[in-house]
CSV table of C-alpha atoms in Angstrom, one decimal:
chain,number,residue,atom,x,y,z
E,88,MET,CA,-10.7,-30.8,12.3
E,89,ILE,CA,-10.5,-27.6,11.8
E,90,PRO,CA,-8.4,-26.8,8.6
E,91,PRO,CA,-5.7,-24.6,8.6
E,92,PRO,CA,-5.6,-20.5,7.7
E,93,SER,CA,-5.0,-19.8,4.0
E,94,THR,CA,-1.6,-19.5,2.7
E,95,HIS,CA,-2.8,-16.3,0.9
E,96,PHE,CA,-3.5,-13.4,3.3
E,97,GLN,CA,-6.5,-12.0,3.7
E,98,PRO,CA,-7.7,-9.4,6.1
E,99,PRO,CA,-11.0,-10.5,7.7
E,100,ASN,CA,-12.8,-6.5,7.4
E,101,GLY,CA,-11.1,-6.1,3.6
E,102,PHE,CA,-9.0,-6.8,0.7
E,103,VAL,CA,-5.7,-6.3,0.1
E,104,GLY,CA,-4.3,-3.5,-2.1
E,105,ASP,CA,-0.7,-2.9,-3.1
E,106,VAL,CA,2.0,-4.5,-0.7
E,107,ILE,CA,4.4,-2.6,0.5
E,108,PRO,CA,7.2,-5.2,2.4
E,109,PHE,CA,10.2,-4.7,4.4
E,110,GLU,CA,12.3,-7.0,6.4
E,111,ARG,CA,13.4,-6.5,9.7
E,112,ASP,CA,15.0,-9.7,11.6
E,113,GLY,CA,14.4,-12.2,9.2
E,114,THR,CA,10.6,-11.8,9.5
E,115,ALA,CA,8.7,-9.7,6.6
E,116,TRP,CA,6.6,-6.8,7.3
E,117,LEU,CA,3.9,-7.1,4.9
E,118,PHE,CA,2.1,-3.4,4.4
E,119,TYR,CA,-0.5,-3.4,2.5
E,120,LEU,CA,-3.6,-0.8,1.4
E,121,LEU,CA,-7.0,-2.3,3.1
E,122,ASP,CA,-9.9,-1.5,0.6
E,123,GLU,CA,-12.8,-1.9,2.6
E,124,ARG,CA,-14.8,-0.9,-0.7
E,125,PRO,CA,-17.1,1.4,0.7
E,126,ASP,CA,-20.1,1.9,-1.4
E,127,ALA,CA,-19.7,5.6,-1.2
E,128,THR,CA,-18.5,8.0,-3.8
E,129,PRO,CA,-14.9,9.3,-2.9
E,130,LEU,CA,-16.3,12.7,-2.0
E,131,GLU,CA,-19.0,10.9,0.1
E,132,ARG,CA,-17.0,8.7,2.1
E,133,SER,CA,-16.2,9.6,5.5
E,134,THR,CA,-13.3,7.5,6.2
E,135,GLY,CA,-10.2,7.2,3.5
E,136,MET,CA,-8.2,4.6,3.1
E,137,PRO,CA,-5.4,2.8,5.7
E,138,TRP,CA,-2.3,1.0,5.4
E,139,GLY,CA,-3.1,-2.5,7.3
E,140,ALA,CA,0.3,-5.0,8.2
E,141,ALA,CA,0.6,-8.6,8.2
E,142,THR,CA,4.1,-10.7,8.8
E,143,THR,CA,5.5,-13.6,8.1
E,144,THR,CA,8.9,-15.7,7.9
E,145,ASP,CA,8.1,-18.1,4.8
E,146,PHE,CA,4.7,-17.0,3.0
E,147,VAL,CA,2.7,-19.8,4.8
E,148,THR,CA,1.6,-18.5,8.0
E,149,PHE,CA,0.6,-14.7,8.7
E,150,GLU,CA,0.2,-12.6,12.0
E,151,ASP,CA,-2.2,-9.9,11.3
E,152,LYS,CA,-1.1,-6.5,12.5
E,153,GLY,CA,-4.5,-4.5,12.1
E,154,VAL,CA,-4.2,-0.9,10.5
E,155,VAL,CA,-0.8,0.7,11.3
E,156,LEU,CA,-1.2,3.8,9.3
E,157,PRO,CA,-4.5,5.1,9.6
E,158,SER,CA,-6.2,7.9,7.3
E,159,GLY,CA,-5.5,11.2,8.5
E,160,GLY,CA,-9.3,12.3,7.9
E,161,THR,CA,-11.6,14.4,5.7
E,162,ASP,CA,-9.4,17.6,6.0
E,163,ALA,CA,-5.6,15.6,5.9
E,164,SER,CA,-4.0,15.5,2.6
E,165,ASP,CA,-3.3,11.8,3.1
E,166,PHE,CA,-7.0,11.2,3.2
E,167,ASP,CA,-6.2,8.3,1.5
E,168,CYS,CA,-3.2,6.3,2.2
E,169,TYR,CA,-1.6,5.3,-0.4
E,170,THR,CA,1.5,3.0,-1.7
E,171,GLY,CA,5.4,3.8,-0.2
E,172,SER,CA,8.1,2.2,1.1
E,173,VAL,CA,9.9,2.1,4.4
E,174,VAL,CA,13.6,2.5,4.9
E,175,ARG,CA,16.2,2.7,7.8
E,176,ASP,CA,18.4,5.7,8.3
E,177,ASP,CA,22.2,5.3,9.6
E,178,ALA,CA,20.7,6.4,13.3
E,179,GLY,CA,18.2,3.7,13.3
E,180,THR,CA,15.5,5.9,12.6
E,181,LEU,CA,12.5,3.8,10.5
E,182,HIS,CA,10.9,6.5,7.8
E,183,LEU,CA,7.5,5.5,6.4
E,184,PHE,CA,6.9,7.6,2.6
E,185,TYR,CA,3.4,6.9,1.3
E,186,THR,CA,1.0,8.9,-0.9
E,187,GLY,CA,-1.1,11.3,-0.2
E,188,HIS,CA,-4.4,11.9,-2.1
E,189,ASN,CA,-7.5,13.9,-1.2
E,190,PRO,CA,-10.7,14.6,-3.1
E,191,ARG,CA,-11.7,17.4,-1.4
E,192,ILE,CA,-8.4,19.4,-1.7
E,193,THR,CA,-7.2,21.3,-5.1
E,194,THR,CA,-3.9,22.5,-5.4
E,195,GLY,CA,-2.2,24.5,-8.4
E,196,ALA,CA,-2.5,27.8,-8.7
E,197,ASP,CA,-6.1,27.9,-10.5
E,198,GLY,CA,-6.9,25.3,-7.6
E,199,GLY,CA,-7.2,23.0,-11.1
E,200,PHE,CA,-6.0,19.3,-9.8
E,201,LYS,CA,-8.8,17.7,-7.9
E,202,ASP,CA,-7.5,14.4,-7.8
E,203,ALA,CA,-3.5,15.5,-7.1
E,204,GLN,CA,-1.6,13.2,-5.1
E,205,VAL,CA,1.5,14.6,-2.4
E,206,VAL,CA,4.6,12.3,-1.0
E,207,CYS,CA,3.8,12.2,2.8
E,208,HIS,CA,6.5,11.2,5.8
E,209,ALA,CA,6.2,9.6,8.8
E,210,THR,CA,9.0,8.1,11.3
E,211,SER,CA,9.2,5.6,14.0
E,212,THR,CA,12.0,5.0,16.7
E,213,GLY,CA,11.4,1.0,15.8
E,214,ASP,CA,8.0,-0.2,16.3
E,215,LEU,CA,6.2,-0.8,13.2
E,216,THR,CA,2.9,-0.6,14.3
E,217,ASP,CA,3.1,3.4,15.8
E,218,TRP,CA,4.1,6.0,13.0
E,219,THR,CA,4.2,10.0,13.7
E,220,LYS,CA,3.2,11.8,10.2
E,221,HIS,CA,4.7,15.5,9.7
E,222,HIS,CA,3.0,16.6,7.6
E,223,ASP,CA,5.0,19.8,7.3
E,224,TRP,CA,7.6,17.7,5.2
E,225,ASP,CA,4.7,16.4,2.3
E,226,PHE,CA,5.6,17.9,-0.9
E,227,PRO,CA,3.2,18.1,-4.1
E,228,ALA,CA,4.3,17.5,-7.5
E,229,LEU,CA,7.7,18.9,-8.8
E,230,ALA,CA,7.5,21.2,-12.1
E,231,GLY,CA,6.8,19.6,-15.3
E,232,TYR,CA,5.1,16.5,-13.3
E,233,SER,CA,1.7,15.3,-13.3
E,234,PRO,CA,-0.1,16.4,-9.6
E,235,GLU,CA,-2.3,13.5,-10.4
E,236,ASP,CA,0.2,11.4,-10.9
E,237,TRP,CA,2.8,11.6,-8.3
E,238,ARG,CA,2.7,8.3,-6.1
E,239,ASP,CA,4.1,5.7,-5.0
E,240,PRO,CA,7.2,6.9,-3.2
E,241,PHE,CA,10.1,3.9,-3.3
E,242,VAL,CA,13.4,5.5,-1.3
E,243,PHE,CA,16.4,3.3,-1.1
E,244,ARG,CA,20.1,3.9,-1.6
E,245,PRO,CA,22.5,2.7,-3.8
E,246,ALA,CA,26.1,3.4,-1.9
E,247,ALA,CA,26.7,4.4,1.1
E,248,ASP,CA,28.8,7.5,-0.6
E,249,ARG,CA,25.7,8.5,-2.8
E,250,PRO,CA,22.4,10.5,-1.8
E,251,TRP,CA,18.9,9.0,-0.8
E,252,GLN,CA,16.9,8.4,-4.1
E,253,MET,CA,13.4,8.5,-4.2
E,254,LEU,CA,11.9,7.0,-7.5
E,255,LEU,CA,8.2,8.1,-8.5
E,256,ALA,CA,5.4,6.9,-10.5
E,257,THR,CA,4.3,10.1,-12.4
E,258,ARG,CA,4.1,11.4,-16.1
E,259,ARG,CA,5.1,14.5,-18.2
E,260,ARG,CA,2.5,16.9,-18.6
E,261,GLU,CA,3.2,18.0,-21.8
E,262,GLU,CA,3.5,14.4,-23.3
E,263,PRO,CA,1.1,12.3,-25.2
E,264,TYR,CA,-0.6,10.7,-22.4
E,265,ARG,CA,-0.2,7.2,-23.0
E,266,ARG,CA,3.1,7.7,-23.2
E,267,SER,CA,3.9,9.8,-20.8
E,268,GLY,CA,4.7,7.9,-18.0
E,269,LEU,CA,7.7,7.9,-16.4
E,270,VAL,CA,9.8,6.6,-13.5
E,271,ALA,CA,11.3,10.0,-11.9
E,272,ARG,CA,14.3,10.3,-9.4
E,273,LEU,CA,14.8,12.5,-6.4
E,274,GLU,CA,17.9,12.8,-4.6
E,275,SER,CA,18.0,13.8,-0.6
E,276,ASP,CA,21.1,14.4,2.0
E,277,ASP,CA,18.5,13.6,4.7
E,278,LEU,CA,15.7,11.9,4.1
E,279,VAL,CA,13.0,15.4,4.6
E,280,THR,CA,14.7,17.7,1.8
E,281,TRP,CA,14.0,16.7,-1.6
E,282,ARG,CA,15.5,17.7,-5.3
E,283,ASP,CA,14.8,16.9,-8.8
E,284,ALA,CA,17.5,14.7,-10.4
E,285,GLU,CA,17.8,12.5,-13.6
E,286,PRO,CA,14.7,10.5,-14.0
E,287,LEU,CA,15.7,6.9,-13.4
E,288,TRP,CA,13.8,5.3,-16.5
E,289,GLU,CA,11.5,6.6,-19.6
E,290,PRO,CA,10.5,4.6,-21.7
E,291,HIS,CA,8.2,7.0,-23.7
E,292,ARG,CA,5.6,3.4,-23.5
E,293,PHE,CA,3.4,3.7,-20.8
E,294,ILE,CA,0.7,5.9,-19.2
E,295,THR,CA,2.6,5.6,-15.9
E,296,GLN,CA,4.9,2.6,-14.1
E,297,GLU,CA,3.2,1.7,-11.2
E,298,CYS,CA,4.6,0.7,-7.8
E,299,PRO,CA,8.3,1.4,-8.7
E,300,ASP,CA,10.8,-1.3,-6.7
E,301,VAL,CA,15.2,-1.5,-7.0
E,302,PHE,CA,17.1,-3.9,-5.7
E,303,GLN,CA,20.6,-6.1,-6.7
E,304,LEU,CA,20.9,-9.8,-6.4
E,305,GLY,CA,24.9,-10.3,-7.2
E,306,GLU,CA,25.8,-8.0,-10.2
E,307,TRP,CA,22.5,-7.3,-11.5
E,308,TRP,CA,20.1,-4.7,-10.6
E,309,TYR,CA,16.8,-4.9,-11.3
E,310,LEU,CA,13.8,-2.4,-11.5
E,311,VAL,CA,10.2,-3.6,-10.5
E,312,TYR,CA,6.6,-1.9,-11.7
E,313,SER,CA,3.2,-2.6,-12.5
E,314,GLU,CA,1.5,-1.0,-15.8
E,315,PHE,CA,-1.9,-0.9,-17.0
E,316,SER,CA,-1.3,0.6,-20.8
E,317,ASP,CA,-0.5,-2.3,-22.9
E,318,SER,CA,-1.6,-4.6,-20.2
E,319,PHE,CA,-2.2,-5.0,-16.5
E,320,CYS,CA,0.4,-7.0,-15.3
E,321,THR,CA,4.2,-6.0,-13.4
E,322,ARG,CA,7.2,-6.2,-15.4
E,323,TYR,CA,11.2,-5.9,-14.8
E,324,ARG,CA,13.7,-4.7,-16.5
E,325,ILE,CA,17.8,-5.6,-15.4
E,326,ALA,CA,20.9,-3.6,-15.6
E,327,LYS,CA,24.7,-3.6,-14.5
E,328,SER,CA,24.1,-0.5,-12.4
E,329,PRO,CA,21.4,1.4,-10.6
E,330,ASP,CA,21.4,4.2,-13.1
E,331,GLY,CA,20.7,1.7,-15.8
E,332,PRO,CA,20.9,1.3,-18.4
E,333,TRP,CA,17.6,-0.4,-18.2
E,334,VAL,CA,17.0,-3.7,-20.7
E,335,ALA,CA,14.0,-5.5,-21.0
E,336,PRO,CA,14.7,-9.3,-20.4
E,337,ALA,CA,13.0,-12.3,-23.0
E,338,ASP,CA,10.2,-12.4,-20.8
E,339,ASP,CA,9.4,-9.0,-18.6
E,340,THR,CA,6.1,-10.1,-16.7
E,341,VAL,CA,5.8,-11.8,-13.4
E,342,ASP,CA,2.8,-13.4,-14.1
E,343,GLY,CA,-0.5,-12.6,-15.9
E,344,ARG,CA,-3.5,-10.3,-15.6
E,345,ALA,CA,-4.9,-11.5,-11.9
E,346,PHE,CA,-1.3,-11.2,-9.9
E,347,TYR,CA,-0.8,-7.2,-9.6
E,348,ALA,CA,1.4,-4.4,-7.9
E,349,ALA,CA,4.2,-6.8,-6.7
E,350,LYS,CA,6.9,-5.1,-4.7
E,351,THR,CA,9.9,-7.5,-3.3
E,352,VAL,CA,11.6,-8.1,-0.5
E,353,ALA,CA,14.6,-10.2,0.4
E,354,LEU,CA,14.5,-13.1,3.7
E,355,GLY,CA,18.2,-14.9,3.6
E,356,GLU,CA,19.5,-15.0,0.3
E,357,ASP,CA,15.7,-15.8,-1.4
E,358,ARG,CA,13.8,-12.9,-2.8
E,359,TYR,CA,10.3,-12.7,-3.0
E,360,PHE,CA,7.6,-10.7,-4.9
E,361,VAL,CA,4.6,-9.8,-2.8
E,362,GLY,CA,1.2,-8.5,-4.7
E,363,TRP,CA,-2.0,-9.4,-4.9
E,364,ILE,CA,-4.5,-11.5,-6.6
E,365,ALA,CA,-7.4,-9.8,-8.3
E,366,THR,CA,-11.5,-10.5,-6.9
E,367,LYS,CA,-13.8,-10.6,-10.1
E,368,ASP,CA,-16.9,-8.8,-9.3
E,369,GLY,CA,-19.8,-10.6,-8.4
E,370,ARG,CA,-17.1,-13.6,-7.5
E,371,ARG,CA,-17.9,-15.2,-11.1
E,372,ASP,CA,-16.0,-16.2,-13.8
E,373,GLU,CA,-17.3,-13.8,-16.6
E,374,GLY,CA,-17.6,-11.0,-13.6
E,375,ARG,CA,-14.6,-7.8,-14.1
E,376,TRP,CA,-11.0,-8.2,-12.5
E,377,GLN,CA,-11.8,-5.6,-9.3
E,378,TRP,CA,-8.4,-3.6,-7.9
E,379,ALA,CA,-7.5,-5.6,-4.8
E,380,GLY,CA,-8.3,-8.8,-3.5
E,381,THR,CA,-5.9,-11.6,-1.7
E,382,MET,CA,-2.0,-11.3,-0.4
E,383,ALA,CA,0.0,-13.8,-3.0
E,384,ALA,CA,3.8,-14.3,-3.1
E,385,LEU,CA,6.3,-16.2,-5.9
E,386,GLN,CA,9.8,-16.5,-4.9
E,387,ALA,CA,12.0,-14.9,-8.0
E,388,HIS,CA,15.2,-17.0,-8.9
E,389,GLN,CA,17.7,-15.7,-10.8
E,390,ARG,CA,19.8,-17.2,-14.5
E,391,SER,CA,22.7,-16.6,-15.6
E,392,ASP,CA,22.1,-14.2,-17.7
E,393,GLY,CA,20.2,-11.9,-15.2
E,394,SER,CA,16.7,-12.8,-15.9
E,395,LEU,CA,14.3,-14.2,-13.3
E,396,ARG,CA,12.4,-17.1,-13.2
E,397,PHE,CA,9.6,-17.4,-11.4
E,398,ASP,CA,8.2,-20.4,-9.1
E,399,LEU,CA,5.7,-20.8,-5.7
E,400,PRO,CA,7.9,-19.8,-2.5
E,401,ASP,CA,9.6,-23.3,-1.5
E,402,ALA,CA,8.3,-23.0,2.2
E,403,VAL,CA,4.7,-23.0,0.6
E,404,LYS,CA,5.4,-26.5,-1.3
E,405,ALA,CA,7.2,-27.8,1.9
E,406,ALA,CA,3.7,-27.5,3.6
E,407,TYR,CA,2.0,-29.6,1.6
E,408,ALA,CA,3.9,-32.8,2.9
E,409,HIS,CA,0.9,-35.4,2.6
E,410,GLU,CA,1.7,-36.9,-0.8
E,411,THR,CA,-1.0,-39.1,-2.6
E,412,ASP,CA,0.2,-40.9,-6.0
E,413,ILE,CA,-2.3,-41.0,-8.1
E,414,THR,CA,-0.4,-42.1,-11.3
E,415,GLU,CA,-2.7,-45.0,-12.1
E,416,GLU,CA,-5.6,-43.7,-11.3
E,417,PHE,CA,-6.6,-41.9,-14.0
E,418,GLU,CA,-9.3,-43.4,-16.2
E,419,PRO,CA,-9.3,-43.3,-20.0
E,420,LEU,CA,-12.6,-41.1,-21.8
E,421,ASN,CA,-13.5,-39.7,-25.2
E,422,GLY,CA,-12.0,-42.7,-26.7
E,423,ALA,CA,-8.6,-43.1,-25.0
E,424,VAL,CA,-6.5,-45.9,-24.3
E,425,ARG,CA,-5.7,-46.6,-21.1
E,426,GLU,CA,-2.2,-45.9,-21.5
E,427,VAL,CA,-2.4,-42.2,-20.2
E,428,GLY,CA,-1.0,-39.9,-23.3
E,429,ALA,CA,-0.8,-42.0,-26.0
E,430,GLY,CA,-3.1,-42.7,-28.7
E,431,ALA,CA,-4.0,-38.9,-29.2
E,432,GLU,CA,-3.2,-38.3,-32.3
E,433,THR,CA,-5.1,-35.8,-35.3
E,434,ARG,CA,-7.7,-36.1,-32.1
E,435,TYR,CA,-9.1,-35.6,-28.8
E,436,ALA,CA,-8.7,-37.4,-25.6
E,437,SER,CA,-9.0,-37.2,-21.8
E,438,TRP,CA,-8.4,-39.2,-18.7
E,439,LEU,CA,-10.3,-38.8,-15.8
E,440,GLY,CA,-9.1,-39.0,-11.5
E,441,PRO,CA,-10.4,-38.6,-8.3
E,442,GLU,CA,-12.1,-35.6,-6.5
E,443,LEU,CA,-10.0,-32.6,-5.7
E,444,PRO,CA,-9.5,-31.1,-2.4
E,445,ALA,CA,-10.7,-27.4,-2.2
E,446,GLU,CA,-6.3,-26.9,-1.3
E,447,ALA,CA,-4.1,-28.8,-2.6
E,448,LEU,CA,-0.8,-28.5,-4.6
E,449,ILE,CA,-1.1,-30.7,-7.4
E,450,VAL,CA,2.4,-31.8,-9.3
E,451,ALA,CA,2.2,-33.9,-12.7
E,452,ASP,CA,5.6,-34.7,-14.3
E,453,VAL,CA,4.9,-35.5,-18.3
E,454,HIS,CA,7.0,-35.9,-21.2
E,455,ILE,CA,5.6,-34.1,-24.4
E,456,THR,CA,6.2,-36.1,-27.6
E,457,ALA,CA,8.0,-34.0,-30.5
E,458,ASN,CA,4.6,-32.2,-32.4
E,459,THR,CA,1.8,-32.1,-29.9
E,460,GLN,CA,-0.3,-29.2,-30.5
E,461,SER,CA,-1.6,-29.2,-27.1
E,462,LEU,CA,-2.0,-31.3,-23.1
E,463,GLY,CA,-3.1,-30.1,-19.5
E,464,VAL,CA,-4.4,-30.6,-16.3
E,465,LEU,CA,-8.5,-30.7,-15.7
E,466,LEU,CA,-9.5,-29.1,-12.6
E,467,ARG,CA,-12.6,-29.3,-10.3
E,468,THR,CA,-14.0,-30.9,-13.9
E,469,SER,CA,-17.0,-32.8,-14.1
E,470,ASP,CA,-17.7,-36.2,-14.4
E,471,ASP,CA,-17.2,-36.6,-18.0
E,472,ALA,CA,-14.5,-34.0,-18.6
E,473,GLU,CA,-16.7,-31.8,-20.2
E,474,GLU,CA,-17.5,-28.9,-17.6
E,475,GLY,CA,-14.8,-27.5,-15.6
E,476,TYR,CA,-11.2,-25.7,-16.0
E,477,ALA,CA,-8.7,-26.7,-18.2
E,478,LEU,CA,-4.7,-25.5,-17.7
E,479,ARG,CA,-3.7,-26.1,-21.4
E,480,LEU,CA,0.2,-26.2,-22.3
E,481,GLU,CA,0.2,-25.4,-26.1
E,482,PRO,CA,3.9,-26.3,-27.1
E,483,ASN,CA,3.4,-25.1,-30.9
E,484,ARG,CA,2.3,-22.1,-29.5
E,485,SER,CA,4.9,-21.7,-26.4
E,486,ARG,CA,2.6,-20.7,-24.3
E,487,LEU,CA,0.3,-21.6,-21.1
E,488,VAL,CA,-3.3,-20.6,-21.1
E,489,LEU,CA,-6.1,-21.1,-18.9
E,490,ASP,CA,-9.9,-22.2,-20.8
E,491,ARG,CA,-13.2,-23.3,-19.3
E,492,TRP,CA,-15.9,-24.8,-20.2
E,493,PRO,CA,-19.0,-23.7,-21.2
E,494,ARG,CA,-17.0,-20.5,-21.8
E,495,GLY,CA,-20.2,-18.4,-22.5
E,496,SER,CA,-22.5,-17.6,-25.2
E,497,THR,CA,-24.3,-14.8,-26.9
E,498,GLY,CA,-27.1,-16.2,-27.4
E,499,THR,CA,-29.2,-19.2,-27.2
E,500,GLU,CA,-28.2,-20.6,-30.6
E,501,GLN,CA,-25.8,-23.8,-31.1
E,502,TRP,CA,-23.8,-21.4,-33.1
E,503,GLN,CA,-23.5,-18.9,-30.4
E,504,VAL,CA,-20.9,-20.6,-28.2
E,505,LEU,CA,-18.2,-18.3,-27.7
E,506,GLY,CA,-16.1,-20.2,-29.9
E,507,ASP,CA,-13.9,-17.2,-30.9
E,508,VAL,CA,-12.6,-16.6,-27.4
E,509,PRO,CA,-9.7,-19.3,-27.4
E,510,HIS,CA,-9.1,-18.9,-23.5
E,511,ALA,CA,-9.5,-16.5,-20.7
E,512,VAL,CA,-8.8,-12.7,-21.7
E,513,GLU,CA,-5.3,-12.1,-20.7
E,514,LEU,CA,-4.8,-15.4,-18.5
E,515,GLU,CA,-2.0,-16.5,-20.7
E,516,ARG,CA,1.8,-16.9,-20.3
E,517,ALA,CA,4.9,-17.6,-22.4
E,518,VAL,CA,6.8,-20.6,-21.8
E,519,GLU,CA,9.1,-23.1,-23.6
E,520,LEU,CA,7.7,-26.7,-23.8
E,521,ALA,CA,10.4,-28.3,-26.2
E,522,PRO,CA,9.6,-32.1,-26.6
E,523,GLY,CA,11.1,-33.4,-23.8
E,524,ARG,CA,9.8,-34.0,-19.9
E,525,HIS,CA,8.1,-31.1,-18.0
E,526,ARG,CA,6.7,-30.4,-14.7
E,527,ILE,CA,3.3,-28.2,-14.1
E,528,GLU,CA,2.7,-27.4,-11.0
E,529,VAL,CA,-0.9,-26.1,-9.3
E,530,HIS,CA,-1.9,-24.5,-6.0
E,531,LEU,CA,-5.1,-24.7,-5.4
E,532,ASP,CA,-6.7,-22.5,-2.5
E,533,ALA,CA,-10.2,-22.0,-3.0
E,534,ASP,CA,-10.9,-20.1,-5.5
E,535,ILE,CA,-7.2,-19.2,-6.1
E,536,CYS,CA,-5.4,-20.9,-8.3
E,537,VAL,CA,-1.7,-20.4,-9.1
E,538,ALA,CA,-0.1,-22.8,-11.7
E,539,VAL,CA,3.8,-23.0,-12.2
E,540,VAL,CA,5.7,-25.1,-15.5
E,541,ASP,CA,9.0,-26.0,-15.0
E,542,GLY,CA,9.8,-24.1,-11.8
E,543,THR,CA,10.0,-20.7,-14.5
E,544,THR,CA,6.4,-19.4,-15.4
E,545,ALA,CA,3.4,-18.7,-13.2
E,546,LEU,CA,0.0,-17.9,-14.0
E,547,SER,CA,-2.5,-16.6,-11.2
E,548,THR,CA,-6.4,-16.9,-11.4
E,549,ARG,CA,-9.4,-17.3,-9.9
E,550,LEU,CA,-11.9,-20.6,-10.1
E,551,TYR,CA,-15.4,-19.0,-9.3
E,552,ASP,CA,-18.1,-20.8,-10.8
E,553,ARG,CA,-17.1,-24.8,-10.1
E,554,PRO,CA,-15.8,-24.9,-6.2
E,555,THR,CA,-15.9,-28.6,-6.4
E,556,GLY,CA,-14.5,-31.3,-9.2
E,557,ARG,CA,-12.5,-33.9,-10.2
E,558,VAL,CA,-9.2,-33.9,-11.5
E,559,GLY,CA,-7.6,-34.9,-15.5
E,560,LEU,CA,-5.7,-35.0,-18.4
E,561,PHE,CA,-6.1,-34.1,-21.6
E,562,ALA,CA,-4.4,-34.3,-25.0
E,563,GLN,CA,-5.0,-32.8,-28.2
E,564,ASP,CA,-3.4,-33.7,-32.1
E,565,GLY,CA,-0.3,-35.3,-30.5
E,566,THR,CA,0.4,-37.7,-27.2
E,567,PHE,CA,2.3,-37.4,-24.1
E,568,THR,CA,3.4,-40.0,-21.1
E,569,LEU,CA,2.8,-39.3,-17.9
E,570,GLU,CA,5.1,-39.9,-15.9
E,571,LYS,CA,4.1,-39.3,-12.4
E,572,PHE,CA,0.7,-37.0,-10.8
E,573,THR,CA,0.5,-36.4,-7.3
E,574,ILE,CA,-2.0,-34.7,-5.1
E,575,ARG,CA,-0.2,-33.3,-1.9
E,576,THR,CA,-2.3,-31.5,1.4
E,577,ARG,CA,-1.1,-29.7,4.3
């Protein structure tokens, strides 16, 4: 039997970079930067980066539309077509704004900005796969802004009686580099001629705030952006007005290191954050994170204070309809007692379950006892539960982390294991873990893993080195009660 296509879209000829979502007639059009990862240097390349597109109505199945915005060629301002946005004007014309880049072209009075970026513009009368470029409408960075950081135009209209707004990820040229980033704002009455306006947000904190995105949900407005200064992640701010002031919620991150450059789209009453889960160099757990990867989506839910919680999309969870209850199948290891989760005080105990499918949705309902130091789920573990991955909940630190064993070693001696690396770098998420009931959901899709705790906190990653193995549970210095554990498949 042929397995169903992955619930994470990736084109056959490359990788998904920044996603530019646009909704039309109940369908999400997911434009994206198509990264074919050529071996040539930027100046040696004969082909630049285009936009591809895929469509979906549920983030379970996708239709690949192929390339919809090609590179302009070696002499064009849009040799590389980078991130932007799509809007529809009052007459029904579609406008696609994007970042143009050509390493062969220099700008400025002295020709000193070799990697300058420009805002480019294309239109369509209705076909989202057929765009007419208007290079006479291109414009470079305005005075005072950095020409090499003038990108990711996001166009929207906060109200019918207000001008169109264009947000840009840019920097102040004369500010200290690390804290020079801002979300610039331009205004227009016709979507062609743009004038500078008061910046939407200038936090004096980051190099840039990439891929800005603004939307309204109820009485709250949201500013979404991605940054690579303090950490690689997508963050958000909230306000009661589209002009701010923008306030950070208690947890302002969407996911961890692997989920990046998320922008949003609404389908009906539901809001989705769509980004990419990065690949790793050499497809190894120890490899460096790479730019671009596989498309991924999280569904956002609004709390009463305006903050958001993030979960797997409802339709994705519903797609895994074949449920196998394995609550009673766990066998004790490491001196554990038969009752799963009991008797682990002041030591380590684990329980081993069956072999995991390559693709599945795992759901574990546990009741955590007070003062328990850590517990969690073992993924693709060996028959002795010693080697594999561990999603570890740490109630005393209020966090979720991804760990693995072996972590690695700096040499051949016994003491040279990486014991000073407590978990995978940048793969930790803050989450409240008070004593009581909690749900852990893990979506496995080949080498992709997305874990969600209590429908609030997501942690996405790659699992390369161990494609197979068993499922397990563990506790350290404490106890928990396993209420139910299921493996769901499509």
